[in-house]
Amino acid sequence: MIDVARIREDFPILNRKVHGQPLVYFDNAATSQTPKQVINSIVDYYENYNANIHRGVHALSQEATDAYEQARIKIQKHFNAAHSHEIIFTSGTTHAINIIASGYQTLLGPGDELLVSAMEHHSNIVPWQMLCEKTGAQLKVIPMLPNGTLDLEAYQKLLSPRTQLVFVNHVSNALGTINPIEKLIAAAHAVDAKIVIDGAQAAPHIATDLQQLDLDYYVTSAHKICGPTGVGILYGKSALLNLLPPYQGGGEMIATVTFEKTTYAGLPHKFEAGTPNIAGGIAFGAAIDYIQSIGIDAIAAYEEELLRYATAQLSKIEGLKIYGQAPHKTAVISFNVGAIHPYDIGTILDKMGIAVRTGHHCAQPIMDYYQIPGTVRASFSFYNTKEEIDRLVVAVNKAKMMLE
Ligand SMILES: *Cc1c(COP(=O)(O)O)cnc(C)c1O
């Protein structure tokens, strides 16, 4: 069970007012709020042991290196990767995807096919389009169905011995759909394709076991799971990461450098050129500690309750249409009211202290599928309450009255 009142004390920002009203933060799918424990880990680093890692013999450098590597191990354990060197620190999901895409430039050619789902974030579409332009490989789309789920029959038909890579998010950021990744992974492996799962939207809400899933590549960002911005991970099975050439050249990613020949460091350093976001990595570890202190299953159960309540209450509003009615969803509600532009609703909600996202949510193909310019998206977290949802319902009704 979740003690929301207690948990909210960990989030100083939830006490602030916006336009004179207590903040209601329902933009968690864009970025989550940060608990004191995570903020303190950043302050502690800068106040007490700020130093560059891996290179120094002095005490501060060793303390910083230890904390950074401990964070890597926390993340490894949390997602159950086999080895900590399979966890590569990146600046986020987008960066992690680009590392894979860049690595495959030398491994693909004409005749190869890549499959991408119709409900991906732009960051899981554009790098693959760029990869196809460079290699001559072909990108094919796994279509979606009106309820916001993937068309699994069509997926089966698209898979072939030509398929090299498959890209699917674990959870859609625009619709909240939880994709059946076990099935998607098994089907990809049956034709010897590798699969990349974008976990940015799932990691904060549902447990993920990389080994049990037999995942090839997994990417996620800290800032959606109560961590800071500008840090995330690329996970890959060792053998697969070893296949990929380095992404950037520089310090930290080499074994030896001479002007005749440079040899590269092993995992994970091969992909971590330059001074990383040290405080961010440490804080990502603190965020994992925080999530574990509450329990991902308790989080999932409570958010499911919020989703059910919000769906029921919002559905009472005449003319309100929810996009994405998958049987398995995280606590995301994407909606429109009649013909009102989502931006206008968002603006009125903001005046009432309620933060939602409006627009295409970096998933334009989904909006094209539904033939809409965008939606209003309310996305909930374990620190939100039913009272806040009641305020949202009142505010949407008010916006509807003003705008219709
Ligand atoms: C947020 C998000 C991304 C991009 O994450 P960044 O932290 O901006 O790199 C990618 N995919 C999904 C599903 C997301 O929700």
mmCIF file of N, CA and C in Angstrom, residues 283-391:
data_model
loop_
_atom_site.group_PDB
_atom_site.id
_atom_site.type_symbol
_atom_site.label_atom_id
_atom_site.label_comp_id
_atom_site.label_asym_id
_atom_site.label_seq_id
_atom_site.Cartn_x
_atom_site.Cartn_y
_atom_site.Cartn_z
ATOM 1 N N ALA A 283 22.821 10.262 -9.166
ATOM 2 C CA ALA A 283 21.428 10.571 -8.807
ATOM 3 C C ALA A 283 20.461 9.563 -9.431
ATOM 4 N N PHE A 284 20.805 9.027 -10.589
ATOM 5 C CA PHE A 284 19.982 7.967 -11.203
ATOM 6 C C PHE A 284 19.949 6.774 -10.231
ATOM 7 N N GLY A 285 21.113 6.459 -9.663
ATOM 8 C CA GLY A 285 21.171 5.383 -8.663
ATOM 9 C C GLY A 285 20.289 5.697 -7.461
ATOM 10 N N ALA A 286 20.316 6.954 -7.022
ATOM 11 C CA ALA A 286 19.486 7.357 -5.874
ATOM 12 C C ALA A 286 18.003 7.248 -6.229
ATOM 13 N N ALA A 287 17.671 7.539 -7.474
ATOM 14 C CA ALA A 287 16.270 7.436 -7.904
ATOM 15 C C ALA A 287 15.816 5.973 -7.878
ATOM 16 N N ILE A 288 16.704 5.074 -8.294
ATOM 17 C CA ILE A 288 16.382 3.642 -8.249
ATOM 18 C C ILE A 288 16.154 3.214 -6.794
ATOM 19 N N ASP A 289 17.041 3.686 -5.885
ATOM 20 C CA ASP A 289 16.851 3.387 -4.454
ATOM 21 C C ASP A 289 15.480 3.864 -3.999
ATOM 22 N N TYR A 290 15.123 5.068 -4.435
ATOM 23 C CA TYR A 290 13.854 5.660 -3.988
ATOM 24 C C TYR A 290 12.666 4.830 -4.490
ATOM 25 N N ILE A 291 12.690 4.499 -5.770
ATOM 26 C CA ILE A 291 11.596 3.704 -6.355
ATOM 27 C C ILE A 291 11.492 2.355 -5.640
ATOM 28 N N GLN A 292 12.656 1.762 -5.346
ATOM 29 C CA GLN A 292 12.643 0.457 -4.674
ATOM 30 C C GLN A 292 12.116 0.571 -3.250
ATOM 31 N N SER A 293 12.362 1.733 -2.606
ATOM 32 C CA SER A 293 11.887 1.901 -1.224
ATOM 33 C C SER A 293 10.362 1.914 -1.191
ATOM 34 N N ILE A 294 9.738 2.328 -2.285
ATOM 35 C CA ILE A 294 8.270 2.301 -2.353
ATOM 36 C C ILE A 294 7.809 0.966 -2.921
ATOM 37 N N GLY A 295 8.526 0.472 -3.907
ATOM 38 C CA GLY A 295 8.182 -0.835 -4.500
ATOM 39 C C GLY A 295 7.472 -0.637 -5.827
ATOM 40 N N ILE A 296 8.051 -1.162 -6.893
ATOM 41 C CA ILE A 296 7.489 -0.941 -8.229
ATOM 42 C C ILE A 296 6.112 -1.599 -8.350
ATOM 43 N N ASP A 297 5.887 -2.716 -7.636
ATOM 44 C CA ASP A 297 4.576 -3.358 -7.736
ATOM 45 C C ASP A 297 3.503 -2.555 -7.009
ATOM 46 N N ALA A 298 3.890 -1.960 -5.868
ATOM 47 C CA ALA A 298 2.952 -1.091 -5.145
ATOM 48 C C ALA A 298 2.643 0.135 -6.001
ATOM 49 N N ILE A 299 3.653 0.666 -6.663
ATOM 50 C CA ILE A 299 3.464 1.817 -7.552
ATOM 51 C C ILE A 299 2.482 1.456 -8.668
ATOM 52 N N ALA A 300 2.726 0.302 -9.292
ATOM 53 C CA ALA A 300 1.870 -0.122 -10.411
ATOM 54 C C ALA A 300 0.420 -0.280 -9.948
ATOM 55 N N ALA A 301 0.221 -0.879 -8.768
ATOM 56 C CA ALA A 301 -1.143 -1.126 -8.277
ATOM 57 C C ALA A 301 -1.857 0.195 -7.986
ATOM 58 N N TYR A 302 -1.151 1.125 -7.357
ATOM 59 C CA TYR A 302 -1.776 2.407 -7.007
ATOM 60 C C TYR A 302 -2.087 3.216 -8.269
ATOM 61 N N GLU A 303 -1.155 3.219 -9.213
ATOM 62 C CA GLU A 303 -1.383 3.989 -10.441
ATOM 63 C C GLU A 303 -2.533 3.405 -11.264
ATOM 64 N N GLU A 304 -2.685 2.094 -11.190
ATOM 65 C CA GLU A 304 -3.807 1.429 -11.870
ATOM 66 C C GLU A 304 -5.136 1.936 -11.290
ATOM 67 N N GLU A 305 -5.144 2.111 -9.958
ATOM 68 C CA GLU A 305 -6.335 2.626 -9.281
ATOM 69 C C GLU A 305 -6.612 4.062 -9.753
ATOM 70 N N LEU A 306 -5.554 4.879 -9.854
ATOM 71 C CA LEU A 306 -5.728 6.251 -10.333
ATOM 72 C C LEU A 306 -6.251 6.244 -11.770
ATOM 73 N N LEU A 307 -5.712 5.341 -12.587
ATOM 74 C CA LEU A 307 -6.132 5.274 -13.991
ATOM 75 C C LEU A 307 -7.611 4.930 -14.080
ATOM 76 N N ARG A 308 -8.033 3.931 -13.296
ATOM 77 C CA ARG A 308 -9.437 3.505 -13.357
ATOM 78 C C ARG A 308 -10.360 4.632 -12.916
ATOM 79 N N TYR A 309 -9.964 5.302 -11.830
ATOM 80 C CA TYR A 309 -10.780 6.398 -11.300
ATOM 81 C C TYR A 309 -10.859 7.527 -12.323
ATOM 82 N N ALA A 310 -9.723 7.924 -12.865
ATOM 83 C CA ALA A 310 -9.700 9.057 -13.799
ATOM 84 C C ALA A 310 -10.472 8.722 -15.071
ATOM 85 N N THR A 311 -10.335 7.479 -15.549
ATOM 86 C CA THR A 311 -11.056 7.079 -16.763
ATOM 87 C C THR A 311 -12.559 7.176 -16.520
ATOM 88 N N ALA A 312 -13.002 6.677 -15.366
ATOM 89 C CA ALA A 312 -14.432 6.706 -15.052
ATOM 90 C C ALA A 312 -14.929 8.146 -14.924
ATOM 91 N N GLN A 313 -14.189 8.984 -14.224
ATOM 92 C CA GLN A 313 -14.650 10.354 -13.976
ATOM 93 C C GLN A 313 -14.621 11.186 -15.267
ATOM 94 N N LEU A 314 -13.547 11.061 -16.025
ATOM 95 C CA LEU A 314 -13.436 11.870 -17.259
ATOM 96 C C LEU A 314 -14.470 11.416 -18.296
ATOM 97 N N SER A 315 -14.765 10.101 -18.302
ATOM 98 C CA SER A 315 -15.719 9.577 -19.295
ATOM 99 C C SER A 315 -17.117 10.146 -19.095
ATOM 100 N N LYS A 316 -17.394 10.688 -17.907
ATOM 101 C CA LYS A 316 -18.719 11.277 -17.663
ATOM 102 C C LYS A 316 -18.892 12.607 -18.396
ATOM 103 N N ILE A 317 -17.795 13.197 -18.844
ATOM 104 C CA ILE A 317 -17.878 14.492 -19.518
ATOM 105 C C ILE A 317 -18.354 14.282 -20.953
ATOM 106 N N GLU A 318 -19.467 14.915 -21.286
ATOM 107 C CA GLU A 318 -20.045 14.703 -22.610
ATOM 108 C C GLU A 318 -19.097 15.201 -23.696
ATOM 109 N N GLY A 319 -18.918 14.377 -24.717
ATOM 110 C CA GLY A 319 -18.076 14.788 -25.840
ATOM 111 C C GLY A 319 -16.606 14.490 -25.626
ATOM 112 N N LEU A 320 -16.251 13.985 -24.432
ATOM 113 C CA LEU A 320 -14.838 13.678 -24.188
ATOM 114 C C LEU A 320 -14.506 12.304 -24.763
ATOM 115 N N LYS A 321 -13.460 12.279 -25.588
ATOM 116 C CA LYS A 321 -13.067 11.014 -26.218
ATOM 117 C C LYS A 321 -11.651 10.661 -25.786
ATOM 118 N N ILE A 322 -11.498 9.421 -25.313
ATOM 119 C CA ILE A 322 -10.168 8.952 -24.889
ATOM 120 C C ILE A 322 -9.541 8.163 -26.035
ATOM 121 N N TYR A 323 -8.312 8.505 -26.376
ATOM 122 C CA TYR A 323 -7.569 7.773 -27.408
ATOM 123 C C TYR A 323 -6.664 6.766 -26.720
ATOM 124 N N GLY A 324 -6.755 5.501 -27.168
ATOM 125 C CA GLY A 324 -5.946 4.472 -26.535
ATOM 126 C C GLY A 324 -6.761 3.791 -25.455
ATOM 127 N N GLN A 325 -7.401 2.670 -25.824
ATOM 128 C CA GLN A 325 -8.260 1.941 -24.879
ATOM 129 C C GLN A 325 -7.730 0.525 -24.747
ATOM 130 N N ALA A 326 -6.420 0.398 -24.758
ATOM 131 C CA ALA A 326 -5.817 -0.932 -24.659
ATOM 132 C C ALA A 326 -6.199 -1.558 -23.331
ATOM 133 N N PRO A 327 -6.369 -2.895 -23.309
ATOM 134 C CA PRO A 327 -6.712 -3.554 -22.042
ATOM 135 C C PRO A 327 -5.611 -3.393 -20.984
ATOM 136 N N HIS A 328 -4.347 -3.288 -21.439
ATOM 137 C CA HIS A 328 -3.258 -3.060 -20.484
ATOM 138 C C HIS A 328 -2.649 -1.699 -20.751
ATOM 139 N N LYS A 329 -2.811 -0.807 -19.780
ATOM 140 C CA LYS A 329 -2.325 0.566 -19.933
ATOM 141 C C LYS A 329 -1.619 1.022 -18.669
ATOM 142 N N THR A 330 -0.673 1.940 -18.820
ATOM 143 C CA THR A 330 -0.188 2.667 -17.644
ATOM 144 C C THR A 330 -1.120 3.861 -17.455
ATOM 145 N N ALA A 331 -0.874 4.647 -16.420
ATOM 146 C CA ALA A 331 -1.809 5.701 -16.035
ATOM 147 C C ALA A 331 -1.635 6.955 -16.899
ATOM 148 N N VAL A 332 -1.977 6.787 -18.171
ATOM 149 C CA VAL A 332 -1.918 7.885 -19.138
ATOM 150 C C VAL A 332 -3.296 8.000 -19.772
ATOM 151 N N ILE A 333 -3.863 9.212 -19.785
ATOM 152 C CA ILE A 333 -5.128 9.401 -20.498
ATOM 153 C C ILE A 333 -4.939 10.511 -21.518
ATOM 154 N N SER A 334 -5.091 10.125 -22.775
ATOM 155 C CA SER A 334 -4.949 11.044 -23.906
ATOM 156 C C SER A 334 -6.360 11.308 -24.393
ATOM 157 N N PHE A 335 -6.784 12.578 -24.412
ATOM 158 C CA PHE A 335 -8.184 12.829 -24.776
ATOM 159 C C PHE A 335 -8.374 14.145 -25.517
ATOM 160 N N ASN A 336 -9.539 14.244 -26.133
ATOM 161 C CA ASN A 336 -10.010 15.509 -26.682
ATOM 162 C C ASN A 336 -11.448 15.696 -26.244
ATOM 163 N N VAL A 337 -11.899 16.949 -26.265
ATOM 164 C CA VAL A 337 -13.294 17.236 -25.935
ATOM 165 C C VAL A 337 -13.929 17.889 -27.152
ATOM 166 N N GLY A 338 -14.882 17.179 -27.759
ATOM 167 C CA GLY A 338 -15.545 17.692 -28.964
ATOM 168 C C GLY A 338 -14.504 18.141 -29.974
ATOM 169 N N ALA A 339 -14.745 19.321 -30.554
ATOM 170 C CA ALA A 339 -13.815 19.815 -31.571
ATOM 171 C C ALA A 339 -12.850 20.844 -30.985
ATOM 172 N N ILE A 340 -12.814 20.956 -29.664
ATOM 173 C CA ILE A 340 -11.948 21.967 -29.033
ATOM 174 C C ILE A 340 -10.480 21.601 -29.242
ATOM 175 N N HIS A 341 -9.683 22.597 -29.581
ATOM 176 C CA HIS A 341 -8.259 22.323 -29.805
ATOM 177 C C HIS A 341 -7.590 21.999 -28.464
ATOM 178 N N PRO A 342 -6.782 20.927 -28.432
ATOM 179 C CA PRO A 342 -6.145 20.532 -27.166
ATOM 180 C C PRO A 342 -5.364 21.676 -26.496
ATOM 181 N N TYR A 343 -4.745 22.499 -27.314
ATOM 182 C CA TYR A 343 -3.937 23.601 -26.766
ATOM 183 C C TYR A 343 -4.807 24.549 -25.928
ATOM 184 N N ASP A 344 -6.038 24.784 -26.389
ATOM 185 C CA ASP A 344 -6.923 25.714 -25.666
ATOM 186 C C ASP A 344 -7.309 25.128 -24.309
ATOM 187 N N ILE A 345 -7.558 23.831 -24.280
ATOM 188 C CA ILE A 345 -7.886 23.189 -22.999
ATOM 189 C C ILE A 345 -6.668 23.258 -22.068
ATOM 190 N N GLY A 346 -5.512 22.928 -22.618
ATOM 191 C CA GLY A 346 -4.286 22.951 -21.815
ATOM 192 C C GLY A 346 -4.033 24.316 -21.194
ATOM 193 N N THR A 347 -4.319 25.368 -21.956
ATOM 194 C CA THR A 347 -4.076 26.733 -21.476
ATOM 195 C C THR A 347 -4.993 27.058 -20.298
ATOM 196 N N ILE A 348 -6.247 26.648 -20.401
ATOM 197 C CA ILE A 348 -7.186 26.918 -19.308
ATOM 198 C C ILE A 348 -6.827 26.072 -18.077
ATOM 199 N N LEU A 349 -6.444 24.827 -18.304
ATOM 200 C CA LEU A 349 -6.036 23.982 -17.171
ATOM 201 C C LEU A 349 -4.829 24.599 -16.455
ATOM 202 N N ASP A 350 -3.904 25.131 -17.225
ATOM 203 C CA ASP A 350 -2.723 25.761 -16.619
ATOM 204 C C ASP A 350 -3.127 26.925 -15.727
ATOM 205 N N LYS A 351 -4.071 27.713 -16.182
ATOM 206 C CA LYS A 351 -4.547 28.862 -15.374
ATOM 207 C C LYS A 351 -5.120 28.374 -14.047
ATOM 208 N N MET A 352 -5.571 27.120 -14.028
ATOM 209 C CA MET A 352 -6.136 26.559 -12.805
ATOM 210 C C MET A 352 -5.104 25.707 -12.050
ATOM 211 N N GLY A 353 -3.842 25.850 -12.439
ATOM 212 C CA GLY A 353 -2.754 25.196 -11.692
ATOM 213 C C GLY A 353 -2.484 23.762 -12.097
ATOM 214 N N ILE A 354 -3.130 23.324 -13.198
ATOM 215 C CA ILE A 354 -3.003 21.906 -13.588
ATOM 216 C C ILE A 354 -2.082 21.779 -14.798
ATOM 217 N N ALA A 355 -1.016 21.017 -14.631
ATOM 218 C CA ALA A 355 -0.044 20.827 -15.705
ATOM 219 C C ALA A 355 -0.356 19.554 -16.466
ATOM 220 N N VAL A 356 -0.761 19.699 -17.740
ATOM 221 C CA VAL A 356 -0.917 18.542 -18.628
ATOM 222 C C VAL A 356 -0.102 18.845 -19.875
ATOM 223 N N ARG A 357 0.031 17.876 -20.733
ATOM 224 C CA ARG A 357 0.714 18.112 -22.011
ATOM 225 C C ARG A 357 -0.324 18.155 -23.114
ATOM 226 N N THR A 358 -0.116 19.024 -24.094
ATOM 227 C CA THR A 358 -0.996 19.043 -25.268
ATOM 228 C C THR A 358 -0.135 18.960 -26.513
ATOM 229 N N GLY A 359 -0.693 18.386 -27.574
ATOM 230 C CA GLY A 359 0.032 18.319 -28.841
ATOM 231 C C GLY A 359 0.176 16.901 -29.322
ATOM 232 N N HIS A 360 1.254 16.641 -30.076
ATOM 233 C CA HIS A 360 1.408 15.310 -30.688
ATOM 234 C C HIS A 360 2.290 14.388 -29.841
ATOM 235 N N HIS A 361 2.854 14.908 -28.729
ATOM 236 C CA HIS A 361 3.624 14.090 -27.793
ATOM 237 C C HIS A 361 4.785 13.364 -28.476
ATOM 238 N N CYS A 362 5.407 14.018 -29.447
ATOM 239 C CA CYS A 362 6.527 13.411 -30.184
ATOM 240 C C CYS A 362 6.123 12.071 -30.789
ATOM 241 N N ALA A 363 4.860 11.940 -31.165
ATOM 242 C CA ALA A 363 4.394 10.694 -31.786
ATOM 243 C C ALA A 363 3.394 11.061 -32.881
ATOM 244 N N GLN A 364 3.852 11.853 -33.841
ATOM 245 C CA GLN A 364 2.953 12.336 -34.891
ATOM 246 C C GLN A 364 2.246 11.220 -35.660
ATOM 247 N N PRO A 365 2.932 10.081 -35.937
ATOM 248 C CA PRO A 365 2.211 9.036 -36.681
ATOM 249 C C PRO A 365 0.935 8.561 -35.963
ATOM 250 N N ILE A 366 0.921 8.597 -34.634
ATOM 251 C CA ILE A 366 -0.306 8.184 -33.918
ATOM 252 C C ILE A 366 -1.414 9.193 -34.169
ATOM 253 N N MET A 367 -1.043 10.486 -34.148
ATOM 254 C CA MET A 367 -2.053 11.524 -34.367
ATOM 255 C C MET A 367 -2.598 11.425 -35.795
ATOM 256 N N ASP A 368 -1.705 11.129 -36.753
ATOM 257 C CA ASP A 368 -2.142 10.952 -38.144
ATOM 258 C C ASP A 368 -3.098 9.772 -38.240
ATOM 259 N N TYR A 369 -2.793 8.706 -37.503
ATOM 260 C CA TYR A 369 -3.641 7.520 -37.528
ATOM 261 C C TYR A 369 -5.063 7.870 -37.100
ATOM 262 N N TYR A 370 -5.175 8.675 -36.030
ATOM 263 C CA TYR A 370 -6.512 9.058 -35.539
ATOM 264 C C TYR A 370 -7.053 10.299 -36.252
ATOM 265 N N GLN A 371 -6.243 10.861 -37.160
ATOM 266 C CA GLN A 371 -6.616 12.073 -37.897
ATOM 267 C C GLN A 371 -6.998 13.217 -36.975
ATOM 268 N N ILE A 372 -6.117 13.469 -36.022
ATOM 269 C CA ILE A 372 -6.311 14.591 -35.093
ATOM 270 C C ILE A 372 -4.992 15.368 -35.007
ATOM 271 N N PRO A 373 -5.078 16.662 -34.641
ATOM 272 C CA PRO A 373 -3.836 17.440 -34.546
ATOM 273 C C PRO A 373 -3.040 17.076 -33.300
ATOM 274 N N GLY A 374 -3.730 16.560 -32.303
ATOM 275 C CA GLY A 374 -3.050 16.230 -31.057
ATOM 276 C C GLY A 374 -4.076 15.880 -30.005
ATOM 277 N N THR A 375 -3.608 15.693 -28.778
ATOM 278 C CA THR A 375 -4.527 15.399 -27.676
ATOM 279 C C THR A 375 -4.088 16.192 -26.445
ATOM 280 N N VAL A 376 -4.964 16.184 -25.443
ATOM 281 C CA VAL A 376 -4.588 16.598 -24.101
ATOM 282 C C VAL A 376 -4.164 15.310 -23.403
ATOM 283 N N ARG A 377 -2.988 15.330 -22.780
ATOM 284 C CA ARG A 377 -2.533 14.105 -22.120
ATOM 285 C C ARG A 377 -2.330 14.364 -20.634
ATOM 286 N N ALA A 378 -3.102 13.639 -19.828
ATOM 287 C CA ALA A 378 -2.894 13.673 -18.377
ATOM 288 C C ALA A 378 -2.193 12.368 -18.012
ATOM 289 N N SER A 379 -1.029 12.465 -17.399
ATOM 290 C CA SER A 379 -0.282 11.254 -17.040
ATOM 291 C C SER A 379 0.037 11.304 -15.556
ATOM 292 N N PHE A 380 -0.273 10.210 -14.880
ATOM 293 C CA PHE A 380 -0.254 10.195 -13.417
ATOM 294 C C PHE A 380 0.955 9.456 -12.867
ATOM 295 N N SER A 381 1.287 9.806 -11.629
ATOM 296 C CA SER A 381 2.374 9.129 -10.938
ATOM 297 C C SER A 381 1.901 8.747 -9.538
ATOM 298 N N PHE A 382 2.748 7.992 -8.839
ATOM 299 C CA PHE A 382 2.338 7.479 -7.523
ATOM 300 C C PHE A 382 2.184 8.574 -6.482
ATOM 301 N N TYR A 383 2.658 9.801 -6.776
ATOM 302 C CA TYR A 383 2.463 10.898 -5.809
ATOM 303 C C TYR A 383 1.211 11.710 -6.115
ATOM 304 N N ASN A 384 0.464 11.325 -7.141
ATOM 305 C CA ASN A 384 -0.800 12.001 -7.438
ATOM 306 C C ASN A 384 -1.935 11.381 -6.617
ATOM 307 N N THR A 385 -3.066 12.124 -6.563
ATOM 308 C CA THR A 385 -4.188 11.673 -5.729
ATOM 309 C C THR A 385 -5.514 11.747 -6.498
ATOM 310 N N LYS A 386 -6.511 11.080 -5.933
ATOM 311 C CA LYS A 386 -7.854 11.166 -6.529
ATOM 312 C C LYS A 386 -8.409 12.584 -6.418
ATOM 313 N N GLU A 387 -8.055 13.290 -5.353
ATOM 314 C CA GLU A 387 -8.522 14.678 -5.208
ATOM 315 C C GLU A 387 -8.000 15.527 -6.365
ATOM 316 N N GLU A 388 -6.769 15.264 -6.756
ATOM 317 C CA GLU A 388 -6.218 16.015 -7.897
ATOM 318 C C GLU A 388 -6.973 15.675 -9.180
ATOM 319 N N ILE A 389 -7.361 14.419 -9.310
ATOM 320 C CA ILE A 389 -8.131 14.027 -10.500
ATOM 321 C C ILE A 389 -9.489 14.732 -10.484
ATOM 322 N N ASP A 390 -10.086 14.851 -9.299
ATOM 323 C CA ASP A 390 -11.354 15.591 -9.200
ATOM 324 C C ASP A 390 -11.170 17.032 -9.678
ATOM 325 N N ARG A 391 -10.047 17.628 -9.311
ATOM 326 C CA ARG A 391 -9.799 19.012 -9.770
ATOM 327 C C ARG A 391 -9.654 19.076 -11.281
#
